[in-house]
Short mmCIF file of C-alpha atoms in Angstrom, two decimals:
data_model
loop_
_atom_site.label_atom_id
_atom_site.label_comp_id
_atom_site.label_asym_id
_atom_site.label_seq_id
_atom_site.Cartn_x
_atom_site.Cartn_y
_atom_site.Cartn_z
CA MET K 20 -7.98 25.63 -8.48
CA PRO K 21 -7.52 23.23 -5.74
CA PRO K 22 -4.94 20.35 -6.31
CA SER K 23 -7.72 17.65 -5.82
CA ASN K 24 -9.80 19.49 -8.64
CA SER K 25 -7.00 19.79 -10.95
CA TYR K 26 -6.00 16.16 -10.49
CA GLU K 27 -9.48 15.16 -11.23
CA SER K 28 -9.30 17.10 -14.46
CA LEU K 29 -6.04 15.27 -15.32
CA VAL K 30 -7.76 11.94 -14.50
CA LEU K 31 -10.56 12.91 -16.95
CA LYS K 32 -8.03 13.82 -19.61
CA SER K 33 -6.18 10.67 -19.17
CA ALA K 34 -9.32 8.52 -19.43
CA LEU K 35 -10.24 10.28 -22.73
CA ALA K 36 -6.75 9.89 -23.87
CA SER K 37 -6.56 6.14 -23.12
CA ARG K 38 -9.89 5.59 -25.02
CA PHE K 39 -8.67 7.55 -28.06
CA LEU K 40 -5.50 5.35 -27.91
CA LEU K 41 -7.38 2.17 -27.78
CA ILE K 42 -9.72 3.03 -30.66
CA THR K 43 -6.63 4.07 -32.79
CA LEU K 44 -4.94 0.91 -31.99
CA ILE K 45 -8.21 -1.15 -33.04
CA ILE K 46 -8.48 0.75 -36.31
CA LEU K 47 -4.81 0.31 -37.10
CA TRP K 48 -4.56 -3.36 -36.50
CA ARG K 49 -7.76 -3.91 -38.27
CA SER K 50 -6.46 -2.11 -41.16
CA LEU K 51 -3.34 -4.00 -41.31
CA LEU K 52 -4.44 -7.61 -40.39
CA ASP K 53 -7.15 -9.93 -41.60
CA PRO K 54 -9.42 -11.35 -38.66
CA TYR K 55 -9.02 -14.74 -37.96
CA ASP K 56 -12.93 -15.22 -37.99
CA THR K 57 -14.84 -13.31 -40.70
CA SER K 58 -18.40 -14.13 -39.42
CA ALA K 59 -18.71 -11.00 -37.34
CA THR K 60 -20.91 -9.49 -39.95
CA LEU K 61 -23.40 -12.34 -40.22
CA ASN K 62 -26.70 -11.45 -38.79
CA PRO K 63 -29.46 -14.10 -39.03
CA ASN K 64 -32.98 -12.87 -38.65
CA CYS K 65 -34.61 -12.72 -35.22
CA LEU K 66 -36.73 -15.66 -34.08
CA SER K 67 -39.44 -13.15 -33.32
CA SER K 68 -40.49 -11.07 -36.14
CA THR K 69 -41.43 -8.27 -33.92
CA SER K 70 -38.04 -8.18 -32.10
CA SER K 71 -35.90 -6.07 -34.64
CA SER K 72 -36.59 -2.83 -36.17
CA SER K 73 -38.20 -2.84 -39.56
CA SER K 74 -35.58 -0.14 -40.60
CA ALA K 75 -33.06 -2.94 -40.35
CA GLU K 76 -34.28 -4.42 -43.58
CA LYS K 77 -33.82 -1.32 -45.69
CA PRO K 78 -30.42 -0.61 -47.57
CA ALA K 79 -28.20 1.66 -45.66
CA LEU K 80 -26.92 4.81 -47.41
CA TRP K 81 -23.22 4.11 -46.29
CA PRO K 82 -23.00 0.37 -46.30
CA SER K 83 -19.12 0.41 -46.16
CA LEU K 84 -19.20 2.39 -42.80
CA GLY K 85 -21.87 0.21 -41.46
CA SER K 86 -20.04 -2.86 -42.41
CA ALA K 87 -16.75 -1.60 -40.75
CA ILE K 88 -18.73 -1.08 -37.48
CA GLU K 89 -20.21 -4.38 -37.65
CA SER K 90 -16.91 -6.23 -38.27
CA ASN K 91 -15.85 -4.91 -34.97
CA ILE K 92 -18.81 -6.75 -33.13
CA VAL K 93 -16.61 -9.71 -31.93
CA TRP K 94 -16.49 -12.46 -29.18
CA ASP K 95 -19.08 -11.53 -26.40
CA SER K 96 -20.06 -8.32 -28.14
CA VAL K 97 -22.08 -10.44 -30.56
CA TYR K 98 -24.28 -11.70 -27.68
CA TYR K 99 -24.84 -8.25 -26.40
CA VAL K 100 -25.73 -6.77 -29.72
CA ARG K 101 -27.99 -9.84 -30.56
CA ILE K 102 -29.84 -9.46 -27.29
CA ALA K 103 -30.33 -5.83 -27.84
CA GLN K 104 -31.73 -6.52 -31.20
CA CYS K 105 -33.76 -9.79 -30.70
CA GLY K 106 -34.09 -10.20 -27.02
CA TYR K 107 -33.17 -13.43 -25.07
CA GLU K 108 -33.67 -16.07 -27.65
CA TYR K 109 -31.67 -19.02 -26.61
CA GLU K 110 -30.75 -20.49 -23.07
CA GLN K 111 -27.10 -19.62 -23.28
CA THR K 112 -27.77 -16.04 -23.87
CA TYR K 113 -29.01 -15.64 -20.21
CA ALA K 114 -25.31 -15.85 -19.19
CA PHE K 115 -25.13 -12.13 -20.34
CA PHE K 116 -26.97 -9.55 -17.92
CA PRO K 117 -29.41 -7.14 -19.36
CA LEU K 118 -28.21 -3.66 -18.46
CA LEU K 119 -25.85 -3.33 -21.46
CA PRO K 120 -28.22 -4.73 -23.96
CA PHE K 121 -31.01 -2.59 -22.59
CA LEU K 122 -29.09 0.61 -22.85
CA ILE K 123 -27.91 -0.34 -26.39
CA SER K 124 -31.49 -0.93 -27.47
CA VAL K 125 -32.83 2.23 -25.86
CA SER K 126 -29.99 4.38 -27.37
CA SER K 127 -30.32 2.98 -30.85
CA ARG K 128 -34.05 3.70 -30.93
CA THR K 129 -33.71 7.26 -29.43
CA VAL K 130 -30.70 9.21 -29.72
CA LEU K 131 -28.90 7.28 -32.52
CA LEU K 132 -32.20 6.61 -34.25
CA PRO K 133 -31.52 9.02 -37.26
CA LEU K 134 -28.28 6.94 -38.14
CA VAL K 135 -30.17 3.71 -38.87
CA PRO K 136 -30.91 4.87 -42.59
CA VAL K 137 -27.31 5.87 -42.95
CA ILE K 138 -25.40 2.85 -41.64
CA GLY K 139 -28.06 0.13 -40.97
CA TYR K 140 -29.70 -0.97 -37.69
CA ARG K 141 -27.18 -3.41 -36.51
CA ALA K 142 -24.36 -0.98 -37.05
CA VAL K 143 -26.26 1.56 -34.93
CA LEU K 144 -26.46 -1.12 -32.22
CA GLY K 145 -22.81 -1.64 -32.40
CA LEU K 146 -21.95 2.07 -32.36
CA SER K 147 -24.28 2.57 -29.46
CA GLY K 148 -22.47 -0.26 -27.64
CA TYR K 149 -19.13 1.27 -28.11
CA LEU K 150 -20.23 4.81 -27.08
CA ILE K 151 -21.80 3.47 -23.87
CA SER K 152 -18.86 1.49 -22.92
CA ASN K 153 -16.40 4.32 -23.41
CA ILE K 154 -18.50 7.02 -21.90
CA ALA K 155 -19.27 4.74 -18.78
CA PHE K 156 -15.42 4.10 -18.50
CA VAL K 157 -14.66 7.90 -18.45
CA PHE K 158 -17.09 8.37 -15.55
CA ALA K 159 -15.81 5.35 -13.76
CA ALA K 160 -12.23 6.57 -13.88
CA VAL K 161 -13.51 10.05 -12.35
CA TYR K 162 -15.31 8.14 -9.59
CA PHE K 163 -12.30 5.95 -9.02
CA TYR K 164 -10.16 9.05 -8.34
CA ARG K 165 -12.91 10.32 -6.03
CA LEU K 166 -13.26 6.94 -4.21
CA SER K 167 -9.29 6.93 -3.96
CA VAL K 168 -9.16 10.44 -2.28
CA ILE K 169 -11.61 9.21 0.26
CA VAL K 170 -9.92 6.05 1.13
CA LEU K 171 -6.28 6.88 0.73
CA LYS K 172 -6.62 10.44 1.85
CA ASP K 173 -3.65 11.19 -0.41
CA THR K 174 -4.40 13.07 -3.66
CA LYS K 175 -0.97 12.24 -5.32
CA ALA K 176 -1.42 8.62 -4.62
CA SER K 177 -4.92 8.70 -5.74
CA LEU K 178 -3.89 10.27 -8.99
CA ARG K 179 -1.22 7.65 -9.63
CA ALA K 180 -3.68 4.90 -9.09
CA SER K 181 -6.40 6.60 -11.30
CA ILE K 182 -4.04 7.09 -14.26
CA LEU K 183 -3.07 3.45 -13.96
CA PHE K 184 -6.71 2.47 -13.94
CA CYS K 185 -7.12 4.31 -17.19
CA PHE K 186 -4.42 2.37 -18.78
CA ASN K 187 -5.17 -0.97 -17.11
CA PRO K 188 -4.16 -4.31 -18.74
CA ALA K 189 -7.88 -5.05 -19.64
CA SER K 190 -8.38 -1.69 -21.32
CA ILE K 191 -9.48 -3.36 -24.57
CA PHE K 192 -12.75 -4.76 -22.99
CA TYR K 193 -13.53 -1.14 -21.50
CA THR K 194 -13.47 0.04 -25.00
CA SER K 195 -15.32 -2.79 -26.60
CA ILE K 196 -19.05 -3.86 -26.35
CA TYR K 197 -18.48 -5.45 -23.01
CA SER K 198 -20.21 -4.95 -19.50
CA GLU K 199 -16.92 -4.24 -17.67
CA SER K 200 -17.19 -0.45 -18.10
CA LEU K 201 -20.83 -0.32 -16.82
CA TYR K 202 -19.81 -2.64 -13.79
CA ALA K 203 -16.80 -0.58 -12.96
CA LEU K 204 -18.93 2.72 -13.08
CA PHE K 205 -21.73 1.29 -10.80
CA SER K 206 -19.50 -0.53 -8.54
CA ILE K 207 -16.86 2.20 -7.98
CA GLY K 208 -19.45 4.97 -8.01
CA GLY K 209 -21.69 3.13 -5.66
CA VAL K 210 -19.01 2.45 -3.04
CA TYR K 211 -17.93 6.26 -3.44
CA HIS K 212 -21.48 7.38 -2.76
CA TRP K 213 -21.68 5.07 0.21
CA LEU K 214 -18.60 6.45 1.72
CA SER K 215 -19.68 9.92 0.95
CA GLY K 216 -22.83 9.51 2.96
CA ALA K 217 -25.45 9.14 0.13
CA GLN K 218 -26.36 5.74 1.23
CA SER K 219 -29.62 5.36 -0.61
CA ILE K 220 -27.99 6.41 -4.01
CA ALA K 221 -25.16 4.11 -3.27
CA VAL K 222 -27.44 0.95 -2.62
CA LEU K 223 -29.14 2.04 -6.04
CA TRP K 224 -25.92 2.08 -7.82
CA LEU K 225 -24.56 -1.11 -6.37
CA ALA K 226 -27.92 -2.76 -7.54
CA PHE K 227 -27.30 -1.66 -11.10
CA SER K 228 -23.87 -3.22 -10.94
CA GLY K 229 -25.74 -6.48 -10.37
CA LEU K 230 -27.65 -5.79 -13.57
CA ALA K 231 -24.44 -5.43 -15.54
CA ARG K 232 -22.70 -8.49 -14.10
CA SER K 233 -23.33 -11.22 -11.87
CA ASN K 234 -20.49 -10.47 -9.56
CA GLY K 235 -22.24 -7.18 -8.82
CA MET K 236 -23.92 -9.09 -6.02
CA LEU K 237 -20.72 -9.11 -4.30
CA ASN K 238 -20.79 -5.35 -3.62
CA ALA K 239 -23.49 -6.07 -1.05
CA GLY K 240 -20.43 -7.28 0.95
CA TYR K 241 -19.45 -3.59 1.55
CA ILE K 242 -22.91 -2.76 3.08
CA CYS K 243 -22.80 -6.06 5.04
CA PHE K 244 -19.42 -5.25 6.60
CA HIS K 245 -20.43 -1.77 7.41
CA THR K 246 -23.65 -3.09 9.01
CA MET K 247 -21.75 -5.61 11.12
CA LEU K 248 -19.34 -2.96 12.45
CA ARG K 249 -22.10 -0.56 13.35
CA ALA K 250 -24.15 -3.25 15.04
CA TYR K 251 -21.03 -4.41 16.92
CA GLU K 252 -20.40 -0.84 18.02
CA ALA K 253 -23.99 -0.29 19.18
CA LEU K 254 -23.98 -3.59 21.08
CA ILE K 255 -20.54 -3.70 22.58
CA TYR K 256 -19.50 0.05 23.16
CA LYS K 257 -22.82 1.82 23.35
CA LYS K 258 -24.84 -1.04 25.02
CA ARG K 259 -27.85 -0.33 22.89
CA THR K 260 -29.40 -3.68 21.81
CA SER K 261 -32.32 -1.93 20.07
CA LEU K 262 -30.06 0.25 17.98
CA ALA K 263 -28.01 -2.74 17.10
CA MET K 264 -31.16 -4.78 15.84
CA GLN K 265 -32.18 -1.49 13.95
CA VAL K 266 -28.90 -1.37 12.20
CA LEU K 267 -29.03 -4.94 11.27
CA ALA K 268 -32.54 -4.70 9.96
CA VAL K 269 -31.77 -1.75 7.62
CA GLY K 270 -28.44 -3.42 6.56
CA ILE K 271 -30.28 -6.63 5.60
CA LEU K 272 -32.91 -4.76 3.57
CA ARG K 273 -30.13 -2.91 1.70
CA CYS K 274 -28.25 -6.06 0.78
CA LEU K 275 -31.52 -7.77 -0.36
CA PHE K 276 -31.97 -4.70 -2.56
CA ILE K 277 -28.74 -5.29 -4.17
CA PHE K 278 -29.64 -8.91 -4.69
CA VAL K 279 -32.98 -8.08 -6.44
CA PRO K 280 -31.58 -7.52 -9.88
CA PHE K 281 -29.99 -11.04 -9.84
CA MET K 282 -32.99 -12.80 -8.60
CA SER K 283 -35.32 -10.98 -10.93
CA PHE K 284 -33.25 -11.85 -13.87
CA GLN K 285 -33.08 -15.58 -12.70
CA ALA K 286 -37.08 -15.30 -12.33
CA PHE K 287 -37.32 -13.96 -15.87
CA GLY K 288 -35.24 -16.77 -17.39
CA TYR K 289 -37.17 -19.29 -15.50
CA TYR K 290 -40.43 -17.85 -16.74
CA ASN K 291 -39.22 -17.73 -20.37
CA MET K 292 -37.40 -21.16 -20.41
CA CYS K 293 -39.51 -23.30 -17.97
CA HIS K 294 -43.05 -21.83 -17.48
CA GLY K 295 -45.59 -23.77 -19.49
CA GLN K 296 -43.03 -26.40 -20.92
CA HIS K 297 -43.84 -29.97 -21.01
CA LEU K 298 -42.16 -32.17 -18.33
CA ASP K 299 -40.25 -34.12 -20.94
CA ASP K 300 -39.02 -30.92 -22.64
CA ILE K 301 -38.09 -29.01 -19.45
CA ARG K 302 -34.59 -28.08 -19.03
CA PRO K 303 -32.58 -29.86 -15.99
CA TRP K 304 -32.07 -26.68 -14.01
CA CYS K 305 -35.78 -26.06 -14.06
CA ARG K 306 -36.37 -28.97 -11.77
CA GLY K 307 -33.94 -27.72 -9.07
CA ARG K 308 -35.23 -26.86 -5.73
CA ILE K 309 -34.06 -23.34 -6.24
CA PRO K 310 -33.88 -23.25 -10.15
CA THR K 311 -30.92 -21.06 -10.80
CA MET K 312 -30.21 -20.85 -14.55
CA TYR K 313 -26.82 -18.88 -14.31
CA ASN K 314 -24.83 -21.64 -12.74
CA TYR K 315 -26.05 -24.26 -14.97
CA ILE K 316 -25.42 -22.17 -18.17
CA GLN K 317 -21.85 -21.26 -17.02
CA GLY K 318 -21.13 -24.90 -16.39
CA HIS K 319 -23.01 -26.51 -19.38
CA TYR K 320 -22.01 -24.05 -22.12
CA TRP K 321 -18.59 -22.85 -20.96
CA GLY K 322 -17.31 -25.54 -18.67
CA VAL K 323 -17.04 -23.22 -15.68
CA GLY K 324 -16.59 -24.99 -12.29
CA PHE K 325 -14.40 -25.61 -9.53
CA LEU K 326 -10.88 -26.89 -10.54
CA LYS K 327 -12.46 -27.76 -13.87
CA TYR K 328 -9.84 -25.77 -15.72
CA PHE K 329 -6.87 -27.32 -14.18
CA HIS K 330 -5.39 -29.20 -17.08
CA LEU K 331 -2.00 -29.17 -18.64
CA LYS K 332 -3.16 -27.93 -21.84
CA GLN K 333 -4.48 -24.79 -20.26
CA MET K 334 -1.02 -23.74 -18.96
CA PRO K 335 -0.71 -20.99 -21.52
CA ASN K 336 -3.94 -19.36 -20.22
CA PHE K 337 -2.53 -19.65 -16.50
CA LEU K 338 0.45 -17.84 -17.82
CA LEU K 339 -1.52 -15.15 -19.38
CA ALA K 340 -3.36 -14.50 -16.19
CA SER K 341 -0.33 -14.89 -14.00
CA PRO K 342 0.58 -11.09 -13.86
CA ILE K 343 -2.82 -10.05 -12.54
CA LEU K 344 -3.04 -12.95 -10.10
CA THR K 345 0.38 -12.24 -8.90
CA LEU K 346 -0.41 -8.65 -8.32
CA THR K 347 -3.45 -9.74 -6.50
CA LEU K 348 -1.67 -12.18 -4.23
CA CYS K 349 1.06 -9.55 -3.41
CA SER K 350 -1.23 -6.93 -2.59
CA ILE K 351 -3.25 -9.15 -0.18
CA LEU K 352 -0.10 -10.58 1.51
CA THR K 353 1.47 -7.09 1.98
CA TYR K 354 -1.72 -5.92 3.64
CA GLY K 355 -2.06 -8.96 5.66
CA ARG K 356 1.48 -8.84 6.87
CA THR K 357 0.63 -5.57 8.56
CA TRP K 358 -2.88 -6.10 9.54
CA TYR K 359 -2.83 -9.97 10.26
CA LYS K 360 -4.97 -9.63 13.38
CA LEU K 361 -7.58 -7.49 11.48
CA LEU K 362 -7.55 -10.15 8.67
CA PHE K 363 -7.93 -13.25 11.07
CA SER K 364 -10.61 -11.42 13.18
CA LEU K 365 -12.71 -10.38 10.11
CA GLY K 366 -12.35 -6.78 11.14
CA PHE K 367 -13.57 -7.16 14.63
CA GLN K 368 -10.28 -6.89 16.55
CA ALA K 369 -7.03 -4.87 16.46
CA SER K 370 -8.17 -1.90 14.51
CA LEU K 371 -11.99 -1.82 14.81
CA GLU K 372 -11.56 1.35 16.56
CA GLU K 373 -9.51 2.87 13.81
CA MET K 374 -12.04 1.88 11.08
CA SER K 375 -15.00 3.12 13.19
CA SER K 376 -13.27 6.39 13.67
CA GLU K 377 -12.89 6.79 10.00
CA PHE K 378 -15.55 6.66 7.31
CA LEU K 379 -16.80 2.95 7.81
CA LEU K 380 -19.14 3.72 10.65
CA GLN K 381 -19.91 7.44 9.87
CA PRO K 382 -20.54 9.00 6.38
CA VAL K 383 -17.64 11.39 5.33
CA SER K 384 -19.76 14.52 5.18
CA PHE K 385 -20.57 14.01 8.76
CA SER K 386 -17.13 13.23 10.11
CA ARG K 387 -15.64 16.11 8.07
CA ALA K 388 -18.31 18.55 9.57
CA LYS K 389 -17.30 17.50 13.05
CA THR K 390 -13.56 17.56 12.61
CA CYS K 391 -13.71 20.92 10.60
CA SER K 392 -16.02 22.80 12.85
CA PRO K 393 -14.43 25.88 14.71
CA ASP K 394 -16.36 24.68 17.74
CA ASN K 395 -14.54 21.57 17.93
CA LYS K 396 -11.40 22.78 19.68
CA SER K 397 -12.10 21.10 22.90
CA SER K 398 -13.77 18.10 21.54
CA ASN K 399 -11.58 15.66 23.45
CA ASP K 400 -13.07 16.81 26.58
CA LYS K 401 -16.62 16.21 25.33
CA GLU K 402 -16.13 12.96 23.75
CA PRO K 403 -18.15 9.89 25.02
CA ARG K 404 -16.28 7.41 26.89
CA TYR K 405 -16.54 4.83 24.28
CA LEU K 406 -14.79 7.13 21.68
CA ARG K 407 -11.90 7.86 24.12
CA ARG K 408 -11.43 4.07 24.68
CA ARG K 409 -11.43 3.41 20.92
CA LYS K 410 -8.74 5.99 20.31
CA GLN K 411 -6.63 4.45 23.12
CA MET K 412 -7.00 0.98 21.44
CA ILE K 413 -5.94 2.47 18.02
CA ASP K 414 -2.53 3.38 19.32
CA ARG K 415 -2.09 -0.19 20.63
CA ALA K 416 -3.42 -1.77 17.30
CA LYS K 417 -1.24 0.27 14.83
CA PRO K 418 1.51 -1.69 13.11
CA SER K 419 5.01 -1.43 14.33
CA THR K 420 7.80 0.45 12.55
CA GLN K 421 10.75 -1.23 13.94
CA VAL K 422 12.63 -1.63 10.56
CA LYS K 423 13.68 1.68 8.97
CA GLU K 424 13.33 -0.01 5.49
CA ASN K 425 9.60 -0.57 6.14
CA GLU K 426 8.79 2.96 7.43
CA LEU K 427 7.34 3.98 4.03
CA LEU K 428 5.35 0.62 3.91
CA ASP K 429 3.88 1.27 7.35
CA GLU K 430 3.01 4.90 6.51
CA SER K 431 1.63 4.16 3.12
CA PRO K 432 -2.11 5.08 2.90
CA TYR K 433 -2.53 1.56 1.08
CA LEU K 434 -2.04 -0.20 4.54
CA SER K 435 -4.88 1.92 6.14
CA ALA K 436 -7.28 -0.35 8.18
CA SER K 437 -10.11 1.15 6.24
CA ILE K 438 -9.06 -0.69 3.23
CA PHE K 439 -9.91 -4.01 4.81
CA PRO K 440 -13.34 -4.61 3.19
CA PHE K 441 -11.77 -3.86 -0.33
CA ILE K 442 -8.99 -6.53 0.37
CA VAL K 443 -11.59 -9.19 1.40
CA HIS K 444 -13.56 -8.34 -1.80
CA LEU K 445 -10.43 -8.75 -3.85
CA GLY K 446 -9.37 -11.92 -2.16
CA PHE K 447 -12.78 -13.61 -2.95
CA MET K 448 -12.78 -12.35 -6.52
CA GLY K 449 -9.12 -13.65 -7.04
CA ALA K 450 -9.88 -17.08 -5.62
CA THR K 451 -13.08 -17.42 -7.76
CA ALA K 452 -10.92 -16.36 -10.85
CA PHE K 453 -8.18 -18.93 -10.06
CA PHE K 454 -10.14 -22.00 -8.86
CA VAL K 455 -13.51 -21.70 -10.61
CA MET K 456 -13.54 -19.59 -13.91
CA HIS K 457 -11.57 -19.73 -17.20
CA VAL K 458 -8.40 -18.53 -15.61
CA GLN K 459 -7.53 -16.11 -18.49
CA VAL K 460 -10.69 -14.02 -17.72
CA ALA K 461 -8.98 -12.92 -14.49
CA THR K 462 -7.36 -9.98 -16.16
CA ARG K 463 -10.74 -8.43 -16.96
CA PHE K 464 -12.50 -9.97 -14.09
CA LEU K 465 -10.27 -8.30 -11.47
CA SER K 466 -9.49 -5.18 -13.49
CA ALA K 467 -12.19 -3.06 -11.62
CA SER K 468 -10.66 -4.03 -8.12
CA ALA K 469 -9.48 -0.79 -6.58
CA PRO K 470 -6.78 -2.27 -4.24
CA LEU K 471 -4.80 -3.47 -7.11
CA TYR K 472 -4.13 0.11 -8.23
CA TRP K 473 -3.55 1.41 -4.79
CA PHE K 474 -0.98 -1.16 -4.10
CA ALA K 475 0.61 -0.54 -7.50
CA ALA K 476 0.62 3.19 -6.66
CA TYR K 477 2.50 2.43 -3.54
CA LEU K 478 5.01 0.31 -5.48
CA MET K 479 5.79 3.19 -7.85
CA ILE K 480 7.22 5.44 -5.17
CA SER K 481 8.61 2.83 -2.84
CA PRO K 482 12.52 2.84 -2.95
CA SER K 483 12.84 -0.81 -2.44
CA SER K 484 10.24 -1.77 -4.98
CA ARG K 485 10.17 0.92 -7.51
CA ARG K 486 11.43 -1.43 -10.26
CA TRP K 487 8.13 -3.31 -9.80
CA GLY K 488 6.25 -0.27 -10.43
CA TYR K 489 8.24 0.14 -13.83
CA LEU K 490 7.29 -3.63 -14.40
CA ILE K 491 3.52 -2.79 -13.83
CA TRP K 492 3.51 -0.16 -16.24
CA ALA K 493 5.31 -2.38 -18.93
CA TYR K 494 2.67 -4.95 -18.21
CA CYS K 495 -0.14 -2.57 -18.88
CA ALA K 496 1.38 -1.53 -21.97
CA ALA K 497 2.20 -4.84 -23.27
CA TYR K 498 -1.46 -5.99 -22.59
CA ILE K 499 -2.95 -2.90 -24.17
CA LEU K 500 -0.87 -3.47 -27.30
CA LEU K 501 -1.55 -7.32 -27.36
CA GLY K 502 -5.22 -6.93 -26.64
CA SER K 503 -5.92 -4.32 -29.29
CA LEU K 504 -3.98 -6.53 -31.83
CA LEU K 505 -5.56 -9.86 -30.95
CA PHE K 506 -9.07 -9.14 -29.67
CA PRO K 507 -10.58 -7.10 -32.48
CA ASN K 508 -9.28 -9.51 -35.14
CA PHE K 509 -11.03 -12.51 -33.31
CA TYR K 510 -7.90 -14.01 -31.78
CA PRO K 511 -8.19 -15.26 -28.23
CA PHE K 512 -7.17 -12.97 -25.61
CA THR K 513 -8.25 -13.28 -21.90
#
C-alpha cells in the first residue's frame, strides 16, 4: 500500500477515534454533573400545526433514551432542531442557515423514521443532527488530508496537520448539532476538487458551504483569485485579450453561483417576513434599499458589529479566544516575512510565476500528466517563451536562505507561494472574528482554516520552535476537555 493511502487510512481512524473520544466525554460529564440550564427538553408546539410530524404526539416506547438525547440539544442546537421540526418561525431563526436543518428533517423522515415510535420525534431529530455532524466531520478530515497533500506536497506534514485537525480545539462543535462539520466538509472538499481539476464539482461544493454557514460565501475568493491569475497570464504573458475576457466571464459566473445560496436565503426571508405585511408592521430591514436580514439579525439579536465587543467586561472572552487568534497572527506573520512582496502585490508580483507553474493556473491532473509523461524528457526545449521566462523569474523571487537557523523555515512546504490565497482567506476571517464578532466564537469560526494546521505541523518539527508544537497539542487537549465539560452542560464555552 502506498504511504499516501496508508496515511489517509490513519487519518480516517484518527477522525473516528476523535469522535468516539468526544462522545464518551460528553456522556461522562453529563452523568457526573447537573446542567446549568435544564430547559433543553422543553419543546413548545409549532406555530403551524402542519409543521411537525403527527408521530411526535404519540408516547415513545423508550422515553428515557429519548429524554437523554433531547437533553443534549443545547445552545444553538436548539435552533437547528426547532427549524428542522417547525421551519423558520421567528425572525431570529434566520441567522441559522438551512442546510443542516434540511438534512436533519430529511433523515428523520426517511432513514431514521422507524425510530420515532421508539424514542420520540424530537429525539430522532437530535440523533439525526448528531449523526450528520459526526459523519460529515470524518469525511472532512479525509478531504483535509487530500487537500494538504496537494498543497504541501509532503505526505508526512499533511498527516501531522490532519491529525491535529481531528483533535482541534473546537472539536466539541464538530460533534454536536452545529453547522461546523458540514461547512468544513464542503469548504475543504470544494477547494480539494478545484485543485484536482474537477472545477464544476468544486463550485457546487463551495456553493453548498454557503448553505451551511454565511461565511461560505468567502470561498468564492479562491475562484476569484484563480480567475485573476489566469486572466493576468493570458493578458500579460500570452498577449491574448479575448482569452483573458473569457476567463474573467467564466470566473464571475462561478463566483455568482457560490453567492446564490446566500442571496436565495435572504430572498426567502424577505418573502416570509416582509411580503404582504402592513407598512406599520414591517421590520426595519425590510425597508432597506437592499433588504438584507442577516446583518440586521446579527446586530439586533446578538449585538454583532464592528468593535461592539470591545468592553472591559469581555476581557475573559478575549482571553478564551487568544490562543487561536495568536496562532492565526503568527501563521500570517511567518508567511508574510518570507513572501512579503507577494502579500503586498496581492499575488501579482514576486512569485506569480511559481504559483502559475503549480496548480493555481492548471488542474493538478493536467500538470501531473505533463510532468509524468515519458515523452516529456526534452520538454525544456519545447516550452513556450513565456514559460521559460516564468521559470527564470521564480529563481529571482524565491526567498533567501542566508541564516542557517532559518533553512528549515524557508524549505517548509507551509511557505510555498501556492498557500497565498489560503493566507488571505485566513487573514480576513481572523480580522472579522476579532473586530466584528463575539470574539470567543473565533475558536470554532477559524477552526476550519487549513493554514493554521499547516503552520502548526511545521512548528512540530522545527528544532527552534518544537516546544510550541507541544504547547499547541496541550491547547487542543485542554479545549477538548473543557469544551466537553462545559458545552453539553449548558455552560458558556466559545
